Coordinates of C-alpha atoms in Angstrom, one line a residue:
M751 CA 39.6 -14.2 6.1
P752 CA 36.2 -13.1 5.7
T753 CA 35.0 -10.1 6.7
Y754 CA 31.7 -8.6 8.0
T755 CA 29.7 -5.5 8.5
A756 CA 26.5 -4.9 9.5
P757 CA 23.8 -3.6 7.3
T758 CA 22.9 -0.8 9.2
R759 CA 22.0 1.8 6.7
D760 CA 19.4 -0.5 5.0
T761 CA 18.1 -1.6 8.8
R762 CA 17.5 2.0 9.2
F763 CA 15.7 2.3 6.1
I764 CA 13.5 -0.8 7.0
V765 CA 12.8 0.2 10.3
N766 CA 12.1 3.9 10.1
E767 CA 10.9 4.3 6.4
L768 CA 9.3 1.2 5.3
L769 CA 7.9 0.3 9.2
D770 CA 8.0 4.0 10.4
L771 CA 8.5 2.2 14.1
A772 CA 8.4 5.2 15.7
S773 CA 4.7 6.0 14.5
Y774 CA 3.4 3.3 16.7
G775 CA 5.0 4.7 20.0
N776 CA 1.4 5.1 21.6
L777 CA 1.8 1.1 22.2
P778 CA 3.0 -0.6 25.2
G779 CA 6.4 -1.4 24.6
F780 CA 7.0 1.0 21.6
E781 CA 7.2 4.4 23.7
N782 CA 10.7 3.7 24.8
A783 CA 11.5 2.8 20.7
T784 CA 12.3 6.4 19.7
P785 CA 14.0 7.6 16.7
D786 CA 17.4 7.8 18.8
M787 CA 16.8 4.8 20.6
I788 CA 16.2 2.6 17.0
D789 CA 19.4 4.0 15.5
T790 CA 21.4 4.0 19.1
V791 CA 20.3 0.2 19.0
I792 CA 20.6 -0.6 14.7
N793 CA 24.1 0.6 15.3
E794 CA 25.8 -0.8 18.6
A795 CA 24.2 -4.4 17.9
G796 CA 25.8 -3.9 14.1
K797 CA 29.6 -3.1 15.6
F798 CA 29.0 -5.5 18.9
C799 CA 28.5 -8.2 16.2
A800 CA 31.0 -7.0 13.6
E801 CA 33.8 -6.6 16.0
V802 CA 33.4 -9.3 19.1
L803 CA 31.1 -12.3 17.5
A804 CA 32.5 -12.1 13.4
P805 CA 36.3 -12.7 14.6
V806 CA 35.5 -16.1 16.1
N807 CA 33.3 -17.3 13.2
Q808 CA 36.2 -18.9 11.3
A809 CA 38.0 -20.0 14.7
G810 CA 35.1 -21.8 16.0
D811 CA 34.2 -23.6 12.4
E812 CA 37.9 -24.9 12.9
H813 CA 37.9 -25.7 16.5
G814 CA 34.4 -27.0 17.0
C815 CA 33.1 -28.1 20.4
T816 CA 35.1 -30.6 22.6
R817 CA 33.3 -33.2 24.9
H818 CA 35.5 -34.7 27.7
E819 CA 34.9 -37.7 29.3
D820 CA 32.7 -36.6 32.1
G821 CA 30.4 -35.6 29.6
S822 CA 30.8 -31.8 29.8
V823 CA 32.0 -29.7 26.7
T824 CA 33.8 -26.7 26.0
T825 CA 33.0 -24.2 23.0
P826 CA 35.3 -23.4 20.4
P827 CA 38.2 -20.7 21.5
G828 CA 37.1 -17.0 22.0
F829 CA 33.5 -17.9 22.4
K830 CA 33.1 -17.9 26.1
E831 CA 34.4 -14.5 25.9
A832 CA 32.5 -13.3 23.5
Y833 CA 29.2 -14.8 25.5
Q834 CA 30.6 -12.5 28.4
A835 CA 30.8 -9.6 26.8
Y836 CA 27.0 -10.0 25.0
V837 CA 25.7 -10.6 28.6
E838 CA 27.4 -7.6 30.3
S839 CA 25.8 -5.4 27.2
G840 CA 22.7 -6.8 27.9
W841 CA 21.6 -7.6 24.1
G842 CA 19.7 -10.8 25.6
T843 CA 17.5 -8.5 27.3
L844 CA 16.4 -5.9 24.2
A845 CA 13.2 -7.5 23.6
Q846 CA 12.3 -9.6 26.9
P847 CA 9.7 -8.5 29.5
E848 CA 11.0 -5.6 31.8
E849 CA 9.2 -7.9 34.6
F850 CA 11.7 -10.2 34.8
G851 CA 14.7 -8.1 33.7
G852 CA 14.0 -7.2 30.0
Q853 CA 14.3 -4.3 28.3
G854 CA 10.5 -4.6 27.0
L855 CA 12.2 -2.9 23.1
P856 CA 9.4 -4.0 20.4
H857 CA 10.6 -7.5 18.6
V858 CA 11.2 -5.8 15.6
L859 CA 14.6 -4.4 17.3
G860 CA 15.3 -8.5 18.6
F861 CA 15.1 -9.3 15.1
V862 CA 17.9 -6.7 14.1
L863 CA 19.8 -8.3 16.4
E864 CA 19.1 -11.6 15.4
E865 CA 19.9 -11.0 11.9
Y866 CA 23.4 -9.1 13.0
S867 CA 25.0 -12.1 15.3
G868 CA 23.7 -14.9 13.3
T869 CA 25.6 -13.2 10.1
A870 CA 28.1 -12.9 12.1
N871 CA 28.3 -16.2 13.6
Q872 CA 25.6 -18.3 12.7
A873 CA 26.4 -21.5 15.9
F874 CA 27.3 -18.8 18.3
A875 CA 24.1 -17.0 17.6
M876 CA 22.0 -20.5 18.2
Y877 CA 22.7 -20.1 22.3
P878 CA 20.7 -17.0 22.8
G879 CA 18.7 -17.7 20.7
L880 CA 17.9 -20.8 21.8
T881 CA 17.6 -19.3 25.2
A882 CA 14.7 -16.7 23.9
G883 CA 12.8 -19.8 22.6
A884 CA 12.8 -21.3 25.7
I885 CA 12.0 -17.5 27.3
S886 CA 9.2 -17.3 25.6
A887 CA 7.1 -21.1 26.3
I888 CA 7.8 -20.3 29.8
I889 CA 6.1 -16.6 29.5
A890 CA 3.0 -18.5 27.6
K891 CA 2.9 -22.2 29.9
G892 CA 4.5 -21.6 32.8
S893 CA 3.6 -20.7 36.6
D894 CA 4.5 -17.9 38.2
E895 CA 6.5 -19.8 40.5
Q896 CA 8.3 -21.2 37.3
K897 CA 8.6 -17.7 36.2
A898 CA 10.1 -16.3 38.3
A899 CA 12.5 -19.2 39.5
F900 CA 13.5 -19.2 35.8
L901 CA 12.9 -16.4 33.9
P902 CA 15.2 -13.8 35.4
K903 CA 18.4 -15.4 35.0
M904 CA 17.4 -16.8 31.4
I905 CA 16.8 -13.4 30.4
S906 CA 19.9 -11.6 31.7
G907 CA 22.0 -14.6 30.0
E908 CA 23.3 -16.1 33.3
W909 CA 21.4 -19.4 32.4
S910 CA 20.9 -20.8 28.9
G911 CA 17.7 -22.7 27.3
T912 CA 17.5 -25.4 24.8
M913 CA 14.2 -27.5 23.7
N914 CA 14.3 -31.5 23.0
L915 CA 11.8 -32.8 20.6
T916 CA 13.6 -35.4 18.6
E917 CA 14.6 -38.8 19.7
P918 CA 17.0 -41.2 17.4
H919 CA 13.5 -43.0 15.8
C920 CA 11.4 -40.0 15.3
G921 CA 11.9 -36.5 14.3
T922 CA 8.7 -34.4 12.8
D923 CA 6.2 -37.5 13.5
L924 CA 6.4 -36.6 17.5
G925 CA 4.0 -38.7 18.3
M926 CA 6.4 -41.7 18.8
I927 CA 8.2 -40.4 21.3
R928 CA 9.3 -42.8 24.1
T929 CA 10.9 -40.4 26.9
K930 CA 9.3 -41.1 30.2
A931 CA 8.1 -39.1 33.2
V932 CA 7.1 -40.4 35.9
P933 CA 5.7 -38.4 38.8
N934 CA 8.1 -38.6 42.2
G935 CA 5.0 -37.6 44.4
D936 CA 6.3 -34.2 45.3
G937 CA 5.2 -32.5 42.2
S938 CA 8.1 -33.1 40.3
Y939 CA 8.6 -36.1 37.6
A940 CA 11.9 -38.3 36.7
I941 CA 12.8 -37.8 33.1
T942 CA 13.8 -40.9 31.4
G943 CA 14.8 -41.2 27.9
T944 CA 17.3 -40.1 25.1
K945 CA 17.3 -36.8 23.2
I946 CA 19.4 -36.3 19.8
F947 CA 20.1 -33.3 17.7
I948 CA 19.9 -30.7 20.9
S949 CA 21.7 -27.7 20.0
A950 CA 23.3 -25.9 22.8
G951 CA 22.5 -28.7 24.9
E952 CA 25.8 -28.8 27.2
H953 CA 29.0 -26.0 26.9
D954 CA 30.5 -23.8 29.3
L955 CA 29.1 -20.6 28.5
T956 CA 26.0 -20.5 31.8
S957 CA 26.2 -21.7 35.0
N958 CA 23.4 -23.7 34.4
I959 CA 21.3 -25.0 31.3
I960 CA 17.7 -25.3 31.0
H961 CA 16.2 -28.1 29.0
L962 CA 12.5 -28.1 27.9
V963 CA 11.7 -31.4 27.4
L964 CA 9.1 -33.4 25.6
A965 CA 8.0 -36.2 27.5
K966 CA 4.7 -39.0 28.3
T967 CA 3.4 -39.4 31.7
P968 CA 2.3 -43.0 32.4
G969 CA -0.6 -43.8 30.8
A970 CA -0.7 -41.0 28.1
P971 CA -2.1 -41.4 25.2
D972 CA 0.2 -43.0 22.7
S973 CA 0.2 -40.2 20.0
T974 CA 0.7 -36.4 20.1
K975 CA -2.3 -35.9 22.3
G976 CA 0.0 -37.7 25.2
I977 CA 2.7 -35.3 24.8
S978 CA 4.1 -33.6 28.1
L979 CA 6.7 -30.6 28.3
F980 CA 9.1 -30.3 31.6
I981 CA 11.7 -27.9 32.6
V982 CA 14.3 -29.9 33.8
P983 CA 17.8 -27.8 34.7
K984 CA 21.4 -29.4 34.4
F985 CA 21.3 -27.9 38.2
V986 CA 18.6 -28.5 40.6
L987 CA 17.8 -25.3 41.8
D988 CA 18.2 -25.0 45.8
E989 CA 15.8 -23.6 48.5
N990 CA 17.6 -20.0 47.6
G991 CA 17.0 -20.5 43.7
E992 CA 20.7 -21.2 43.0
P993 CA 22.3 -24.1 41.3
A994 CA 22.9 -27.1 43.4
Q995 CA 22.7 -31.1 42.7
R996 CA 23.9 -32.2 39.0
N997 CA 20.8 -33.1 37.4
G998 CA 20.6 -36.6 35.3
V999 CA 21.2 -35.2 32.5
T1000 CA 24.4 -35.9 30.7
C1001 CA 25.7 -35.0 27.1
G1002 CA 26.5 -38.8 25.4
S1003 CA 27.9 -37.2 22.3
I1004 CA 28.6 -34.5 19.7
E1005 CA 27.2 -34.7 16.6
K1006 CA 29.7 -34.6 13.9
K1007 CA 28.3 -32.4 11.5
M1008 CA 28.3 -30.4 8.1
G1009 CA 28.3 -27.0 9.1
I1010 CA 27.6 -24.8 12.7
H1011 CA 30.7 -26.4 14.4
G1012 CA 30.9 -23.9 17.1
N1013 CA 27.5 -24.9 18.6
A1014 CA 27.3 -28.0 20.2
T1015 CA 24.8 -30.5 19.2
C1016 CA 24.7 -33.0 21.6
L1017 CA 22.9 -36.7 22.4
L1018 CA 21.3 -36.0 25.8
N1019 CA 20.6 -39.2 28.0
Y1020 CA 18.0 -38.3 30.3
D1021 CA 18.3 -40.9 33.7
G1022 CA 15.3 -40.3 36.4
A1023 CA 16.5 -36.4 35.9
T1024 CA 14.2 -34.2 37.9
G1025 CA 11.8 -32.3 35.7
Y1026 CA 8.7 -29.9 36.6
M1027 CA 5.6 -29.3 34.2
V1028 CA 4.9 -27.0 32.4
G1029 CA 1.4 -26.2 31.6
E1030 CA -1.1 -29.1 30.7
E1031 CA -0.6 -32.6 31.2
N1032 CA -1.0 -34.1 27.3
K1033 CA -0.7 -30.4 26.6
G1034 CA 2.9 -29.9 25.3
L1035 CA 3.0 -30.0 22.1
A1036 CA 1.0 -26.5 21.7
A1037 CA 3.5 -25.4 24.3
M1038 CA 6.4 -26.8 22.7
F1039 CA 5.2 -24.8 19.1
I1040 CA 5.1 -21.8 20.7
M1041 CA 8.9 -22.3 20.5
M1042 CA 8.8 -23.8 17.4
N1043 CA 7.0 -20.5 15.9
A1044 CA 9.4 -18.0 17.4
A1045 CA 12.3 -20.5 16.4
R1046 CA 11.4 -20.8 12.3
L1047 CA 11.4 -17.1 12.5
G1048 CA 14.6 -17.2 13.5
V1049 CA 15.5 -19.6 11.2
G1050 CA 14.3 -17.7 8.6
I1051 CA 16.4 -15.0 9.5
Q1052 CA 19.4 -17.3 9.5
G1053 CA 18.4 -18.4 5.6
Y1054 CA 19.2 -14.8 4.8
A1055 CA 22.1 -14.0 7.3
Q1056 CA 24.5 -16.3 5.7
A1057 CA 23.7 -15.2 2.3
E1058 CA 24.4 -11.6 3.5
V1059 CA 27.4 -12.2 4.5
A1060 CA 28.5 -14.5 1.9
Y1061 CA 26.9 -11.4 -0.7
Q1062 CA 29.6 -8.6 1.4
N1063 CA 32.3 -10.5 0.8
A1064 CA 31.6 -11.7 -2.7
V1065 CA 31.3 -8.5 -3.8
T1066 CA 34.7 -7.4 -2.4
Y1067 CA 36.1 -10.4 -4.2
A1068 CA 34.5 -9.4 -7.6
L1069 CA 36.0 -6.0 -7.6
D1070 CA 39.2 -7.1 -6.7
R1071 CA 39.8 -10.3 -8.5
R1072 CA 40.9 -9.6 -12.4
Q1073 CA 39.8 -11.8 -14.7
G1074 CA 38.8 -11.1 -18.8
R1075 CA 37.8 -8.0 -20.3
A1076 CA 34.0 -6.8 -20.2
L1077 CA 32.4 -8.0 -23.1
T1078 CA 31.5 -4.1 -24.4
G1079 CA 35.4 -3.4 -24.6
P1080 CA 38.1 -2.6 -21.8
A1081 CA 36.9 -1.5 -18.8
E1082 CA 40.5 -0.3 -17.3
P1083 CA 42.7 -0.6 -20.4
E1084 CA 45.5 -0.1 -18.7
A1085 CA 45.6 -2.9 -16.2
K1086 CA 45.8 -6.2 -18.0
A1087 CA 42.7 -7.5 -16.9
D1088 CA 39.6 -5.9 -15.9
P1089 CA 37.9 -7.1 -12.7
I1090 CA 35.0 -9.9 -12.7
F1091 CA 32.5 -7.2 -11.8
V1092 CA 31.9 -6.2 -15.4
H1093 CA 31.0 -9.8 -16.3
P1094 CA 27.1 -10.1 -16.8
D1095 CA 26.7 -13.6 -14.8
V1096 CA 28.9 -12.6 -11.9
R1097 CA 26.5 -9.3 -11.7
R1098 CA 23.7 -11.8 -12.5
M1099 CA 24.7 -13.4 -9.3
L1100 CA 25.7 -10.3 -7.1
M1101 CA 22.5 -8.8 -7.9
D1102 CA 20.0 -11.8 -7.1
A1103 CA 21.7 -11.7 -3.7
K1104 CA 21.3 -8.1 -3.4
V1105 CA 17.7 -8.3 -4.0
F1106 CA 17.4 -11.4 -2.2
T1107 CA 18.4 -10.4 0.8
E1108 CA 17.2 -6.7 1.3
S1109 CA 13.4 -7.5 0.5
M1110 CA 14.0 -10.7 3.2
R1111 CA 15.0 -8.4 5.3
A1112 CA 12.5 -6.3 4.7
L1113 CA 9.8 -9.2 5.6
C1114 CA 11.7 -10.7 8.3
L1115 CA 11.3 -7.1 10.3
W1116 CA 7.3 -7.0 8.8
G1117 CA 6.9 -10.3 10.7
A1118 CA 8.8 -9.3 13.8
L1119 CA 6.6 -6.5 14.0
Q1120 CA 3.2 -8.5 13.3
V1121 CA 4.3 -10.1 16.2
D1122 CA 4.3 -7.2 18.4
L1123 CA 0.8 -6.4 16.9
T1124 CA -0.6 -9.4 17.6
H1125 CA -0.2 -8.8 21.2
K1126 CA -0.2 -5.3 22.0
A1127 CA -2.0 -3.6 18.7
Q1128 CA -4.7 -1.5 20.1
T1129 CA -7.9 -2.9 18.7
A1130 CA -9.3 -6.6 18.7
E1131 CA -9.4 -6.5 14.6
E1132 CA -6.0 -5.2 14.2
R1133 CA -4.1 -7.7 16.7
E1134 CA -6.7 -10.9 14.9
Q1135 CA -5.5 -9.4 11.5
A1136 CA -1.5 -9.5 12.6
D1137 CA -2.1 -12.7 14.1
L1138 CA -3.5 -14.1 11.1
L1139 CA -0.6 -12.5 8.5
I1140 CA 2.3 -13.9 10.8
G1141 CA 0.9 -17.2 11.3
L1142 CA 0.4 -17.4 7.5
M1143 CA 3.9 -16.3 6.6
T1144 CA 5.7 -17.7 9.0
P1145 CA 6.3 -21.3 6.7
V1146 CA 7.3 -19.1 4.1
I1147 CA 10.3 -16.7 5.7
K1148 CA 11.4 -20.2 6.7
G1149 CA 10.9 -22.5 3.9
Y1150 CA 11.1 -20.3 1.4
G1151 CA 13.7 -17.6 3.2
T1152 CA 16.4 -20.7 3.8
D1153 CA 15.8 -22.3 0.7
K1154 CA 16.9 -19.2 -1.0
G1155 CA 19.4 -18.3 1.4
Y1156 CA 21.1 -21.8 0.7
D1157 CA 20.7 -20.8 -3.1
I1158 CA 22.7 -17.4 -2.8
A1159 CA 25.3 -18.8 -0.5
N1160 CA 26.1 -21.5 -3.2
N1161 CA 26.0 -18.7 -6.1
M1162 CA 28.0 -16.1 -3.9
Q1163 CA 31.0 -19.2 -3.1
Q1164 CA 30.4 -19.8 -7.4
V1165 CA 31.5 -16.0 -7.5
Y1166 CA 34.7 -17.0 -6.0
G1167 CA 36.0 -19.7 -8.9
G1168 CA 38.2 -22.4 -7.3
H1169 CA 38.7 -20.0 -4.3
G1170 CA 35.5 -20.4 -2.8
Y1171 CA 36.1 -23.9 -3.0
V1172 CA 39.1 -23.8 -0.7
R1173 CA 39.0 -23.2 3.3
E1174 CA 40.7 -20.2 4.1
W1175 CA 38.9 -18.1 2.0
G1176 CA 35.5 -18.4 4.2
M1177 CA 32.9 -19.0 1.9
E1178 CA 32.5 -22.7 2.1
Q1179 CA 31.6 -22.4 5.6
F1180 CA 29.0 -20.1 5.0
V1181 CA 27.7 -22.7 2.5
R1182 CA 27.7 -25.5 5.3
D1183 CA 26.6 -23.4 8.0
S1184 CA 23.7 -22.3 5.7
R1185 CA 22.2 -25.6 4.7
I1186 CA 21.2 -26.4 8.2
A1187 CA 18.4 -23.8 8.5
M1188 CA 16.6 -25.7 5.5
I1189 CA 16.1 -28.8 7.8
Y1190 CA 15.9 -28.1 11.6
E1191 CA 12.9 -26.3 13.5
G1192 CA 10.8 -28.5 10.6
A1193 CA 12.1 -29.2 7.3
N1194 CA 10.9 -27.5 4.8
G1195 CA 8.9 -29.7 3.3
V1196 CA 7.3 -29.6 6.1
Q1197 CA 6.8 -26.0 5.9
A1198 CA 5.1 -26.5 2.6
M1199 CA 2.7 -29.1 3.9
D1200 CA 1.9 -26.6 7.2
L1201 CA 1.3 -23.5 4.8
C1202 CA -1.3 -25.5 2.1
G1203 CA -2.2 -28.2 4.1
R1204 CA -3.5 -26.1 7.5
K1205 CA -3.1 -22.6 7.0
L1206 CA -4.5 -22.1 3.5
A1207 CA -7.5 -23.3 4.9
A1208 CA -7.9 -22.1 8.4
N1209 CA -10.9 -20.2 9.5
G1210 CA -12.4 -20.5 6.1
G1211 CA -9.3 -19.5 4.5
K1212 CA -9.3 -15.9 6.1
A1213 CA -5.5 -15.2 6.0
I1214 CA -5.0 -15.9 2.4
Q1215 CA -7.9 -13.2 1.8
A1216 CA -6.3 -11.2 4.0
F1217 CA -3.1 -11.2 1.8
F1218 CA -4.6 -11.0 -1.5
A1219 CA -6.2 -8.0 0.2
M1220 CA -2.8 -6.4 1.2
I1221 CA -1.4 -6.8 -1.6
D1222 CA -3.9 -6.1 -4.0
E1223 CA -4.7 -3.2 -2.2
E1224 CA -0.6 -2.3 -2.9
I1225 CA -0.9 -2.8 -6.3
A1226 CA -3.9 -0.8 -7.0
A1227 CA -2.2 2.4 -5.6
A1228 CA 1.2 1.8 -7.4
K1229 CA -0.3 1.6 -10.7
Q1230 CA -1.1 5.3 -10.6
V1231 CA 2.1 5.8 -10.0
A1232 CA 4.1 5.9 -13.2
E1233 CA 7.5 4.7 -12.2
L1234 CA 5.9 2.3 -10.1
K1235 CA 3.2 1.0 -12.6
P1236 CA 5.8 -1.8 -14.4
V1237 CA 6.7 -3.4 -11.1
A1238 CA 3.2 -3.0 -9.8
E1239 CA 1.7 -5.0 -13.6
R1240 CA 4.6 -8.0 -13.0
L1241 CA 3.5 -8.4 -9.2
E1242 CA 0.1 -8.2 -10.3
K1243 CA 0.2 -10.8 -12.6
A1244 CA 2.5 -13.6 -10.5
L1245 CA -0.4 -12.1 -7.9
G1246 CA -2.6 -13.6 -10.1
E1247 CA -0.7 -16.5 -10.6
Q1248 CA -0.6 -17.3 -7.0
K1249 CA -4.4 -16.7 -7.0
A1250 CA -5.0 -19.5 -9.8
A1251 CA -2.8 -21.8 -7.9
T1252 CA -4.7 -21.2 -4.5
M1253 CA -7.8 -22.3 -6.7
W1254 CA -6.5 -25.7 -8.1
F1255 CA -5.8 -27.1 -4.6
M1256 CA -9.2 -25.9 -3.5
Q1257 CA -10.3 -27.9 -6.8
N1258 CA -8.3 -31.2 -6.7
A1259 CA -6.6 -31.5 -3.4
M1260 CA -9.5 -32.8 -1.6
A1261 CA -10.3 -35.5 -4.5
N1262 CA -6.5 -36.8 -4.3
P1263 CA -4.7 -35.0 -1.3
N1264 CA -0.9 -36.4 -3.1
H1265 CA -2.0 -33.5 -5.2
L1266 CA -1.4 -31.2 -2.3
G1267 CA 1.7 -32.3 -1.0
A1268 CA 3.2 -33.1 -4.7
G1269 CA 2.7 -28.7 -5.1
A1270 CA 3.0 -27.8 -1.4
H1271 CA 6.7 -27.0 -2.2
H1272 CA 5.9 -25.4 -5.2
Y1273 CA 3.2 -23.1 -3.7
M1274 CA 5.4 -22.2 -0.9
H1275 CA 7.8 -20.6 -3.2
I1276 CA 5.2 -19.0 -5.2
M1277 CA 4.3 -17.4 -2.3
G1278 CA 7.7 -16.3 -1.4
V1279 CA 8.2 -15.1 -5.3
V1280 CA 5.3 -12.7 -4.3
T1281 CA 5.3 -11.5 -0.8
L1282 CA 9.2 -10.0 -1.7
G1283 CA 7.7 -8.7 -4.9
F1284 CA 5.2 -7.2 -2.5
F1285 CA 7.9 -5.9 -0.2
W1286 CA 10.5 -4.7 -3.7
L1287 CA 7.0 -2.5 -4.2
R1288 CA 6.6 -0.8 -0.9
M1289 CA 10.5 -0.3 -0.7
A1290 CA 10.0 1.6 -4.4
K1291 CA 7.2 3.9 -3.2
V1292 CA 9.6 4.9 -0.1
A1293 CA 12.2 5.8 -2.4
L1294 CA 10.3 7.4 -4.5
T1295 CA 8.7 9.8 -2.2
K1296 CA 12.6 10.4 -0.7
L1297 CA 13.8 11.1 -3.9
A1298 CA 11.3 13.7 -4.2
D1299 CA 13.0 15.4 -1.8
E1300 CA 16.7 15.4 -2.9
P1301 CA 18.2 13.7 0.1
E1302 CA 22.3 13.7 0.7
D1303 CA 21.9 9.7 -0.1
K1304 CA 20.3 10.1 -3.0
A1305 CA 22.5 6.9 -4.3
F1306 CA 21.0 4.7 -1.7
Y1307 CA 17.3 5.2 -3.1
E1308 CA 18.3 5.4 -6.6
A1309 CA 19.7 1.7 -6.0
K1310 CA 16.3 1.1 -4.3
L1311 CA 14.4 1.4 -7.4
V1312 CA 16.6 -0.1 -9.8
S1313 CA 16.9 -3.3 -7.6
A1314 CA 12.8 -3.3 -7.6
N1315 CA 12.5 -3.5 -11.3
Y1316 CA 15.6 -6.1 -11.3
Y1317 CA 13.6 -8.1 -8.7
A1318 CA 10.4 -8.0 -10.5
E1319 CA 12.1 -8.5 -14.2
R1320 CA 13.9 -11.7 -13.1
F1321 CA 12.2 -13.2 -9.8
L1322 CA 8.5 -12.6 -10.3
P1323 CA 8.0 -14.1 -13.8
D1324 CA 8.8 -17.5 -12.3
A1325 CA 5.4 -17.7 -10.1
G1326 CA 4.3 -18.5 -13.4
A1327 CA 6.3 -21.5 -14.3
L1328 CA 5.8 -22.6 -10.3
R1329 CA 2.6 -22.1 -10.8
R1330 CA 2.2 -24.9 -13.8
K1331 CA 4.4 -27.3 -12.1
L1332 CA 1.6 -27.2 -9.3
E1333 CA -0.8 -27.6 -11.7
A1334 CA 0.9 -31.4 -13.2
G1335 CA -0.3 -32.7 -10.0
S1336 CA 1.1 -36.1 -8.5
E1337 CA 0.4 -38.1 -11.0
Y1338 CA 3.7 -39.1 -12.6
M1339 CA 5.5 -38.5 -9.1
M1340 CA 3.8 -40.9 -7.3
K1341 CA 2.8 -43.7 -10.4
L1342 CA 6.5 -45.6 -10.4
P1343 CA 6.4 -48.8 -7.9
A1344 CA 9.2 -48.6 -5.3
E1345 CA 11.3 -51.6 -6.6
A1346 CA 11.5 -49.3 -9.9
F1347 CA 14.0 -46.8 -7.4
A1348 CA 15.9 -49.8 -6.8
T1349 CA 19.7 -49.1 -9.2
A1350 CA 19.9 -52.7 -11.6
A1351 CA 22.9 -54.5 -10.9

């Protein structure tokens, strides 16, 4: 059975030393984030997720969710008890507003919890994760009455939430949705239609489920400009705000899917269900994107979370499993064979996993800080800068992070050899569970097009110029330090490749938009490679400073320096190859007629 240990030491390094979260104590919501509080949250979250959530992960995969004849759904054994413990411990309140019962702590600490829970049990973590996304949309666009009615019990965890976008005939192209919302004459609407792939759509964990549903009102434009957003509770509330009458929304089936079996992914039928409009009519897509952007950052965390747990178990296996001898001579002559850990190809896979997960953790927690600064930084300039950077980086965190996370999970399964293919060892579950992150909340091809088609050119390229300036400044300073210079120079070269790729798009994409589409995936990966290199340079700088003081955990900081150099040597060169692929354009990609793809008899 696989195990999980929360990487609390690395998290503390990022939060306390790299981000220096305590230095933001003058900002709203940060005043309570003292070093002691931060360490307590990190340690207790790690303990809870490792001891309560991880033990029911494999059973959740084996048993899955069960739909009954009345349309109700029960979650796997242990999930209900784990959820109750989650609620009683107040974990869902961590980064939520105090006015609705939250603790008001920074999003950075909320992201720590998201990582640990998603690593320990991704299917479980999706239940409170989706609730958090629904909460964010109601906070941003809901009326005061809606906030008062729904937020306190959603934040406490007594109620959960979902987002309902996809329909059988449309996924990404939401302008094609057919779900209708007809006014009832009393301020409410009758919602009718079918939604598919609704994660946590029906379950037994909470007494009410608050669905956020996209639908079209009569006469609305037949496009994305005609979409409105509605709150549709599983149980309509009575005059006291308590769940009462069963609403007209039922689970028609649970999808039989590749992974995340412990999460109920439902087909939901709406038959005149009572709903309440959120925000303005025909402006529901903007409201839903508040949920989507929050969810995309969460999915980016899922990408490296599954890589992390797969990596931890692969390290344990590689140290224990004996096959062959080290190429330089027996490492343990008294044994019949050496641990496979001594073989360079195994080390390659493990080092790739180590440098990816640690730098993705740094990127995501930095991203969470930008979310906080967008709203709470002291000056308008700082708020704008944070908003530009997190808007630019969201598709990279989601797209690149989950692409690479899946690759890493695959490689960790490879470390196990044949045992990795056998269910009891747990590695194949990590691979299956990680695969969905590349698909939902906007498939990664969509993320790449969002980055290249929207974010690069937005505001005259202001965000990408801010990104370049941030990294250029870090490189210039690091090149003056002998120990950091090799990493800085390799990062400078990779950043040059990204700048050249950006210019190529500017010169060629307008003339032929297919050039942009053909190169978007490669550009997203170039930016991912460069961004993680930037964070390795920053982590190496912090580690070097700490080593000067002869710390007790000297080996931890020395490992950071080794890892930074490994990343610089092994990952940053990829930027050049990706740029050359991008600059190949779309000619041969799009040249063959459709019939040429058919297999001849």
